[in-house]
């Protein structure tokens, strides 16, 4: 490692990613199908036989971006969730899942990614570290998601930067043009072959926090259900560093075409297809019910 790399704000993140525990090994019955695969996945990461999920936590990270979505959107959603008025509030309760919502400086939106990098290296690394706080509750399964207006924009931009193709492969309509403009600007300013540079250029704080949470869960061998397009984009950043960084993660569900394409690129088959583009944990908690049923497969 060069002196400049060691001094980078991302140095601690890279060190963490380079020192990973191995999962246990458990081979599912050949005739058990997807339910047996889920059961084996839980056993491999938790070490429990038979597997169980006792302390699931939904961790939602709220962020805002200049010029995107209704003014105050993230604040309104945070308040609704806290008051128990959101679908995820009720669904998490029905599944016995903890629900944590984190305010990532939503009153100080990140810049328009078409014009300027979302974060400095220091802010991005600090936000990833903050995202790791979701593990303080010691969950035995983590469902990370985001609270952000039009979160698919950032997800599509990260996917385009990491996997290439055309913007229309990852987003539709006018959003695709905005995604292309953001990635073109970022390529002119940074080395997008570095996944963490792509994250800090194109991702919002919420995406960086989810990436941090997924990484911390990998270090602690806690299984993860990837909720939506944004969470999958955060996982894609880690995958681009080392595919083993998301070996503990399973795709909960699939939303739109861009999300489906990204999951295919990651080699993650979704547990359910709900045909919704919710990013606030609804898909993850829906899949949690299936995961719990899979715990009964022997």
C-alpha positions as a Markdown table, in Angstrom:
| # | Residue | x | y | z |
|---|---|---|---|---|
| 1 | Unk | 0.0 | 0.0 | 0.0 |
| 2 | Unk | 1.4 | 3.4 | -0.9 |
| 3 | Unk | 1.7 | 6.2 | 1.6 |
| 4 | Unk | -1.1 | 8.1 | -0.1 |
| 5 | Unk | -3.4 | 5.1 | 0.0 |
| 6 | Unk | -2.7 | 4.5 | 3.7 |
| 7 | Unk | -3.5 | 8.1 | 4.4 |
| 8 | Unk | -6.8 | 8.0 | 2.4 |
| 9 | Unk | -10.0 | 8.4 | 4.4 |
| 10 | Unk | -11.0 | 5.1 | 2.9 |
| 11 | Unk | -8.0 | 3.3 | 4.3 |
| 12 | Unk | -9.9 | 1.9 | 7.3 |
| 13 | Unk | -12.7 | 0.7 | 5.1 |
| 14 | Unk | -10.3 | -1.1 | 2.8 |
| 15 | Unk | -8.5 | -2.7 | 5.8 |
| 16 | Unk | -11.9 | -4.0 | 7.1 |
| 17 | Unk | -12.8 | -5.4 | 3.7 |
| 18 | Unk | -9.5 | -7.2 | 3.5 |
| 19 | Unk | -9.8 | -9.1 | 6.8 |
| 20 | Unk | -13.0 | -11.2 | 6.6 |
| 21 | Unk | -14.1 | -14.3 | 8.6 |
| 22 | Unk | -15.1 | -17.3 | 6.6 |
| 23 | Unk | -18.6 | -18.6 | 6.8 |
| 24 | Unk | -19.4 | -22.1 | 8.1 |
| 25 | Unk | -20.3 | -24.7 | 5.6 |
| 26 | Unk | -23.7 | -26.4 | 5.3 |
| 27 | Unk | -24.9 | -28.2 | 2.2 |
| 28 | Unk | -28.7 | -28.1 | 1.7 |
| 29 | Unk | -30.5 | -31.3 | 0.8 |
| 30 | Unk | -30.5 | -31.9 | -2.9 |
| 31 | Unk | -34.3 | -32.1 | -3.0 |
| 32 | Unk | -35.0 | -29.2 | -0.8 |
| 33 | Unk | -35.3 | -26.5 | -3.4 |
| 34 | Unk | -35.0 | -22.8 | -2.5 |
| 35 | Unk | -36.3 | -23.2 | 1.0 |
| 36 | Unk | -33.5 | -25.6 | 1.8 |
| 37 | Unk | -31.0 | -23.1 | 0.3 |
| 38 | Unk | -32.3 | -20.4 | 2.6 |
| 39 | Unk | -32.0 | -22.7 | 5.6 |
| 40 | Unk | -28.5 | -23.6 | 4.6 |
| 41 | Unk | -27.5 | -19.9 | 4.1 |
| 42 | Unk | -28.7 | -19.0 | 7.6 |
| 43 | Unk | -26.9 | -22.0 | 9.2 |
| 44 | Unk | -23.7 | -21.1 | 7.4 |
| 45 | Unk | -23.7 | -17.5 | 8.6 |
| 46 | Unk | -25.2 | -17.9 | 12.1 |
| 47 | Unk | -23.8 | -21.3 | 13.0 |
| 48 | Unk | -27.2 | -22.3 | 14.4 |
| 49 | Unk | -28.6 | -25.7 | 13.6 |
| 50 | Unk | -31.5 | -25.8 | 13.1 |
| 51 | Unk | -31.5 | -22.2 | 11.9 |
| 52 | Unk | -33.6 | -19.5 | 13.4 |
| 53 | Unk | -34.2 | -15.7 | 13.2 |
| 54 | Unk | -34.8 | -14.2 | 16.6 |
| 55 | Unk | -33.6 | -10.6 | 16.3 |
| 56 | Unk | -34.2 | -9.2 | 12.8 |
| 57 | Unk | -33.6 | -5.5 | 12.4 |
| 58 | Unk | -34.8 | -3.2 | 9.6 |
| 59 | Unk | -32.3 | -0.3 | 9.3 |
| 60 | Unk | -33.5 | 2.6 | 7.1 |
| 61 | Unk | -31.1 | 5.4 | 6.2 |
| 62 | Unk | -32.7 | 8.8 | 5.2 |
| 63 | Unk | -30.9 | 11.1 | 2.8 |
| 64 | Unk | -31.8 | 14.0 | 0.6 |
| 65 | Unk | -30.3 | 15.4 | -2.7 |
| 66 | Unk | -30.6 | 18.9 | -4.1 |
| 67 | Unk | -33.4 | 19.3 | -6.6 |
| 68 | Unk | -34.7 | 15.7 | -6.4 |
| 69 | Unk | -38.2 | 14.9 | -5.2 |
| 70 | Unk | -40.6 | 17.0 | -3.2 |
| 71 | Unk | -39.1 | 19.4 | -0.6 |
| 72 | Unk | -39.1 | 17.8 | 2.8 |
| 73 | Unk | -39.8 | 14.3 | 1.5 |
| 74 | Unk | -37.3 | 12.5 | 3.7 |
| 75 | Unk | -38.4 | 14.4 | 6.8 |
| 76 | Unk | -42.0 | 13.6 | 6.2 |
| 77 | Unk | -41.3 | 9.9 | 5.7 |
| 78 | Unk | -39.2 | 9.8 | 8.8 |
| 79 | Unk | -42.0 | 11.3 | 10.9 |
| 80 | Unk | -44.6 | 9.0 | 9.4 |
| 81 | Unk | -42.4 | 5.9 | 10.1 |
| 82 | Unk | -41.7 | 7.1 | 13.6 |
| 83 | Unk | -45.4 | 7.6 | 14.2 |
| 84 | Unk | -46.2 | 4.1 | 13.0 |
| 85 | Unk | -48.1 | 5.3 | 10.0 |
| 86 | Unk | -46.0 | 3.7 | 7.3 |
| 87 | Unk | -46.5 | 0.2 | 5.8 |
| 88 | Unk | -43.0 | -0.8 | 7.0 |
| 89 | Unk | -43.9 | 0.3 | 10.6 |
| 90 | Unk | -46.8 | -2.1 | 10.7 |
| 91 | Unk | -45.1 | -4.9 | 8.7 |
| 92 | Unk | -42.0 | -4.9 | 10.9 |
| 93 | Unk | -44.1 | -5.1 | 13.9 |
| 94 | Unk | -46.1 | -8.0 | 12.6 |
| 95 | Unk | -42.9 | -9.9 | 11.9 |
| 96 | Unk | -41.3 | -9.0 | 15.3 |
| 97 | Unk | -38.5 | -7.1 | 13.6 |
| 98 | Unk | -36.8 | -4.1 | 15.1 |
| 99 | Unk | -37.1 | -0.9 | 13.1 |
| 100 | Unk | -34.3 | 1.8 | 13.1 |
| 101 | Unk | -34.4 | 5.0 | 11.1 |
| 102 | Unk | -31.3 | 7.2 | 10.8 |
| 103 | Unk | -31.3 | 10.8 | 9.7 |
| 104 | Unk | -28.3 | 11.4 | 7.5 |
| 105 | Unk | -28.2 | 15.2 | 7.6 |
| 106 | Unk | -31.4 | 15.5 | 5.5 |
| 107 | Unk | -31.5 | 19.2 | 6.1 |
| 108 | Unk | -28.2 | 19.5 | 4.2 |
| 109 | Unk | -28.8 | 17.7 | 0.9 |
| 110 | Unk | -26.0 | 16.3 | -1.1 |
| 111 | Unk | -25.3 | 18.1 | -4.4 |
| 112 | Unk | -26.9 | 17.3 | -7.7 |
| 113 | Unk | -24.7 | 14.5 | -9.0 |
| 114 | Unk | -24.8 | 15.9 | -12.5 |
| 115 | Unk | -22.9 | 18.9 | -11.3 |
| 116 | Unk | -20.7 | 17.8 | -8.4 |
| 117 | Unk | -19.5 | 14.8 | -6.5 |
| 118 | Unk | -22.0 | 13.8 | -3.8 |
| 119 | Unk | -19.5 | 13.6 | -1.0 |
| 120 | Unk | -15.8 | 14.1 | -0.2 |
| 121 | Unk | -13.8 | 10.9 | 0.6 |
| 122 | Unk | -13.8 | 11.9 | 4.2 |
| 123 | Unk | -17.6 | 12.4 | 4.3 |
| 124 | Unk | -18.2 | 9.2 | 2.4 |
| 125 | Unk | -16.0 | 7.1 | 4.7 |
| 126 | Unk | -17.5 | 8.7 | 7.8 |
| 127 | Unk | -21.0 | 7.9 | 6.5 |
| 128 | Unk | -20.1 | 4.3 | 5.8 |
| 129 | Unk | -18.9 | 4.1 | 9.4 |
| 130 | Unk | -22.1 | 5.7 | 10.7 |
| 131 | Unk | -24.1 | 3.1 | 8.8 |
| 132 | Unk | -22.4 | 0.4 | 10.8 |
| 133 | Unk | -24.2 | 1.6 | 13.9 |
| 134 | Unk | -27.2 | -0.5 | 12.9 |
| 135 | Unk | -25.2 | -3.5 | 14.1 |
| 136 | Unk | -25.2 | -2.0 | 17.7 |
| 137 | Unk | -28.6 | -3.7 | 18.3 |
| 138 | Unk | -26.9 | -7.1 | 17.7 |
| 139 | Unk | -29.4 | -8.3 | 15.1 |
| 140 | Unk | -29.1 | -11.9 | 13.8 |
| 141 | Unk | -30.5 | -10.8 | 10.4 |
| 142 | Unk | -30.2 | -7.3 | 8.9 |
| 143 | Unk | -32.6 | -5.7 | 6.4 |
| 144 | Unk | -31.0 | -2.4 | 5.2 |
| 145 | Unk | -33.0 | 0.1 | 3.1 |
| 146 | Unk | -33.3 | 3.8 | 2.4 |
| 147 | Unk | -35.6 | 6.7 | 2.8 |
| 148 | Unk | -34.9 | 9.0 | -0.1 |
| 149 | Unk | -36.8 | 10.6 | -3.0 |
| 150 | Unk | -36.2 | 8.8 | -6.3 |
| 151 | Unk | -33.5 | 6.6 | -4.8 |
| 152 | Unk | -33.4 | 4.7 | -8.1 |
| 153 | Unk | -31.5 | 7.6 | -9.7 |
| 154 | Unk | -28.4 | 7.0 | -7.6 |
| 155 | Unk | -28.8 | 3.3 | -7.8 |
| 156 | Unk | -28.8 | 3.4 | -11.6 |
| 157 | Unk | -25.8 | 5.8 | -11.7 |
| 158 | Unk | -23.8 | 3.5 | -9.5 |
| 159 | Unk | -24.8 | 0.4 | -11.6 |
| 160 | Unk | -23.8 | 2.2 | -14.8 |
| 161 | Unk | -20.5 | 3.2 | -13.4 |
| 162 | Unk | -19.7 | -0.3 | -12.1 |
| 163 | Unk | -21.1 | -2.5 | -14.8 |
| 164 | Unk | -21.2 | -0.3 | -17.9 |
| 165 | Unk | -23.7 | -0.5 | -20.7 |
| 166 | Unk | -26.1 | 2.3 | -21.5 |
| 167 | Unk | -27.9 | 4.5 | -19.0 |
| 168 | Unk | -31.2 | 3.1 | -20.5 |
| 169 | Unk | -30.1 | -0.4 | -19.2 |
| 170 | Unk | -30.4 | 0.9 | -15.6 |
| 171 | Unk | -33.0 | 3.6 | -15.8 |
| 172 | Unk | -35.9 | 4.7 | -18.0 |
| 173 | Unk | -37.1 | 7.9 | -19.6 |
| 174 | Unk | -35.7 | 11.3 | -18.5 |
| 175 | Unk | -34.0 | 9.7 | -15.5 |
| 176 | Unk | -31.7 | 7.7 | -17.9 |
| 177 | Unk | -30.5 | 11.0 | -19.4 |
| 178 | Unk | -29.8 | 12.4 | -15.9 |
| 179 | Unk | -28.0 | 9.2 | -14.9 |
| 180 | Unk | -25.8 | 9.4 | -18.1 |
| 181 | Unk | -24.9 | 13.0 | -17.3 |
| 182 | Unk | -24.0 | 12.3 | -13.7 |
| 183 | Unk | -21.7 | 9.4 | -14.7 |
| 184 | Unk | -20.1 | 11.4 | -17.5 |
| 185 | Unk | -19.3 | 14.2 | -15.1 |
| 186 | Unk | -17.9 | 11.7 | -12.5 |
| 187 | Unk | -15.7 | 10.0 | -15.0 |
| 188 | Unk | -14.2 | 13.3 | -15.9 |
| 189 | Unk | -13.3 | 14.0 | -12.2 |
| 190 | Unk | -12.4 | 10.7 | -10.7 |
| 191 | Unk | -11.3 | 7.1 | -11.3 |
| 192 | Unk | -14.6 | 5.1 | -11.3 |
| 193 | Unk | -12.7 | 1.9 | -11.6 |
| 194 | Unk | -12.3 | 2.4 | -7.8 |
| 195 | Unk | -15.7 | 1.3 | -6.4 |
| 196 | Unk | -15.4 | 3.6 | -3.4 |
| 197 | Unk | -14.7 | 6.6 | -5.7 |
| 198 | Unk | -17.9 | 5.7 | -7.7 |
| 199 | Unk | -19.8 | 5.6 | -4.4 |
| 200 | Unk | -18.6 | 9.0 | -3.2 |
| 201 | Unk | -19.1 | 10.6 | -6.6 |
| 202 | Unk | -22.6 | 9.2 | -7.4 |
| 203 | Unk | -24.2 | 7.7 | -4.3 |
| 204 | Unk | -26.1 | 9.6 | -1.7 |
| 205 | Unk | -25.3 | 9.4 | 2.0 |
| 206 | Unk | -28.0 | 6.8 | 2.4 |
| 207 | Unk | -26.3 | 4.5 | -0.1 |
| 208 | Unk | -22.9 | 4.9 | 1.6 |
| 209 | Unk | -24.5 | 4.1 | 5.0 |
| 210 | Unk | -26.1 | 1.0 | 3.6 |
| 211 | Unk | -22.8 | -0.1 | 2.2 |
| 212 | Unk | -21.2 | 0.4 | 5.6 |
| 213 | Unk | -24.0 | -1.6 | 7.3 |
| 214 | Unk | -23.6 | -4.5 | 4.8 |
| 215 | Unk | -19.8 | -4.5 | 5.3 |
| 216 | Unk | -20.1 | -4.5 | 9.1 |
| 217 | Unk | -22.6 | -7.4 | 8.9 |
| 218 | Unk | -20.2 | -9.4 | 6.7 |
| 219 | Unk | -17.4 | -8.9 | 9.3 |
| 220 | Unk | -19.7 | -10.0 | 12.1 |
| 221 | Unk | -21.2 | -12.9 | 10.0 |
| 222 | Unk | -24.7 | -11.5 | 10.2 |
| 223 | Unk | -26.9 | -12.5 | 7.2 |
| 224 | Unk | -28.4 | -9.7 | 5.2 |
| 225 | Unk | -31.6 | -9.4 | 3.1 |
| 226 | Unk | -31.1 | -6.7 | 0.4 |
| 227 | Unk | -34.3 | -4.7 | 0.2 |
| 228 | Unk | -34.4 | -2.7 | -3.0 |
| 229 | Unk | -32.5 | -1.1 | -5.9 |
| 230 | Unk | -30.6 | 1.3 | -3.6 |
| 231 | Unk | -29.5 | -1.4 | -1.2 |
| 232 | Unk | -28.5 | -3.6 | -4.1 |
| 233 | Unk | -26.4 | -0.7 | -5.5 |
| 234 | Unk | -24.7 | -0.3 | -2.2 |
| 235 | Unk | -24.0 | -4.1 | -2.3 |
| 236 | Unk | -22.7 | -3.7 | -5.8 |
| 237 | Unk | -20.0 | -1.3 | -4.6 |
| 238 | Unk | -18.8 | -3.9 | -2.1 |
| 239 | Unk | -19.0 | -6.7 | -4.7 |
| 240 | Unk | -16.8 | -4.6 | -7.1 |
| 241 | Unk | -14.1 | -4.5 | -4.3 |
| 242 | Unk | -14.5 | -8.3 | -3.6 |
| 243 | Unk | -17.5 | -10.5 | -4.4 |
| 244 | Unk | -17.0 | -12.2 | -1.0 |
| 245 | Unk | -18.0 | -9.0 | 0.7 |
| 246 | Unk | -21.6 | -9.8 | -0.1 |
| 247 | Unk | -21.5 | -13.5 | 0.3 |
| 248 | Unk | -23.7 | -13.2 | 3.3 |
| 249 | Unk | -26.4 | -11.2 | 1.4 |
| 250 | Unk | -29.5 | -12.5 | -0.3 |
| 251 | Unk | -31.8 | -10.4 | -2.5 |
| 252 | Unk | -35.1 | -10.1 | -0.8 |
| 253 | Unk | -37.1 | -9.0 | -3.8 |
| 254 | Unk | -36.9 | -7.4 | -7.2 |
| 255 | Unk | -38.6 | -4.2 | -8.4 |
| 256 | Unk | -38.1 | -2.6 | -11.8 |
| 257 | Unk | -36.0 | -3.7 | -14.8 |
| 258 | Unk | -32.8 | -1.9 | -13.7 |
| 259 | Unk | -33.0 | -3.6 | -10.3 |
| 260 | Unk | -33.5 | -7.0 | -12.0 |
| 261 | Unk | -30.5 | -6.4 | -14.2 |
| 262 | Unk | -28.3 | -5.4 | -11.3 |
| 263 | Unk | -29.3 | -8.5 | -9.3 |
| 264 | Unk | -28.4 | -10.6 | -12.3 |
| 265 | Unk | -25.0 | -8.9 | -12.5 |
| 266 | Unk | -24.4 | -9.7 | -8.8 |
| 267 | Unk | -25.5 | -13.3 | -9.2 |
| 268 | Unk | -28.4 | -12.8 | -6.7 |
| 269 | Unk | -31.7 | -14.4 | -7.4 |
| 270 | Unk | -34.5 | -12.6 | -5.5 |
| 271 | Unk | -36.6 | -14.6 | -3.0 |
| 272 | Unk | -39.8 | -12.9 | -4.1 |
| 273 | Unk | -41.0 | -10.7 | -6.9 |
| 274 | Unk | -43.4 | -8.1 | -5.6 |
| 275 | Unk | -43.4 | -5.7 | -8.6 |
| 276 | Unk | -42.9 | -2.8 | -6.3 |
| 277 | Unk | -40.1 | -0.2 | -6.2 |
| 278 | Unk | -40.4 | 0.5 | -2.5 |
| 279 | Unk | -37.0 | 1.1 | -0.8 |
| 280 | Unk | -38.2 | 1.3 | 2.8 |
| 281 | Unk | -37.9 | -2.3 | 3.8 |
| 282 | Unk | -41.3 | -3.6 | 2.6 |
| 283 | Unk | -39.7 | -6.1 | 0.3 |
| 284 | Unk | -37.2 | -7.2 | 2.9 |
| 285 | Unk | -39.8 | -7.8 | 5.6 |
| 286 | Unk | -42.0 | -9.7 | 3.1 |
| 287 | Unk | -39.0 | -12.0 | 2.4 |
| 288 | Unk | -38.4 | -12.3 | 6.1 |
| 289 | Unk | -41.6 | -14.2 | 6.4 |
| 290 | Unk | -40.4 | -16.7 | 3.8 |
| 291 | Unk | -37.0 | -16.9 | 5.6 |
| 292 | Unk | -38.7 | -17.9 | 8.8 |
| 293 | Unk | -40.7 | -20.6 | 7.1 |
| 294 | Unk | -37.4 | -21.9 | 5.6 |
| 295 | Unk | -36.1 | -22.3 | 9.1 |
| 296 | Unk | -38.6 | -25.2 | 9.5 |
| 297 | Unk | -37.1 | -27.1 | 6.5 |
| 298 | Unk | -35.1 | -30.1 | 7.7 |
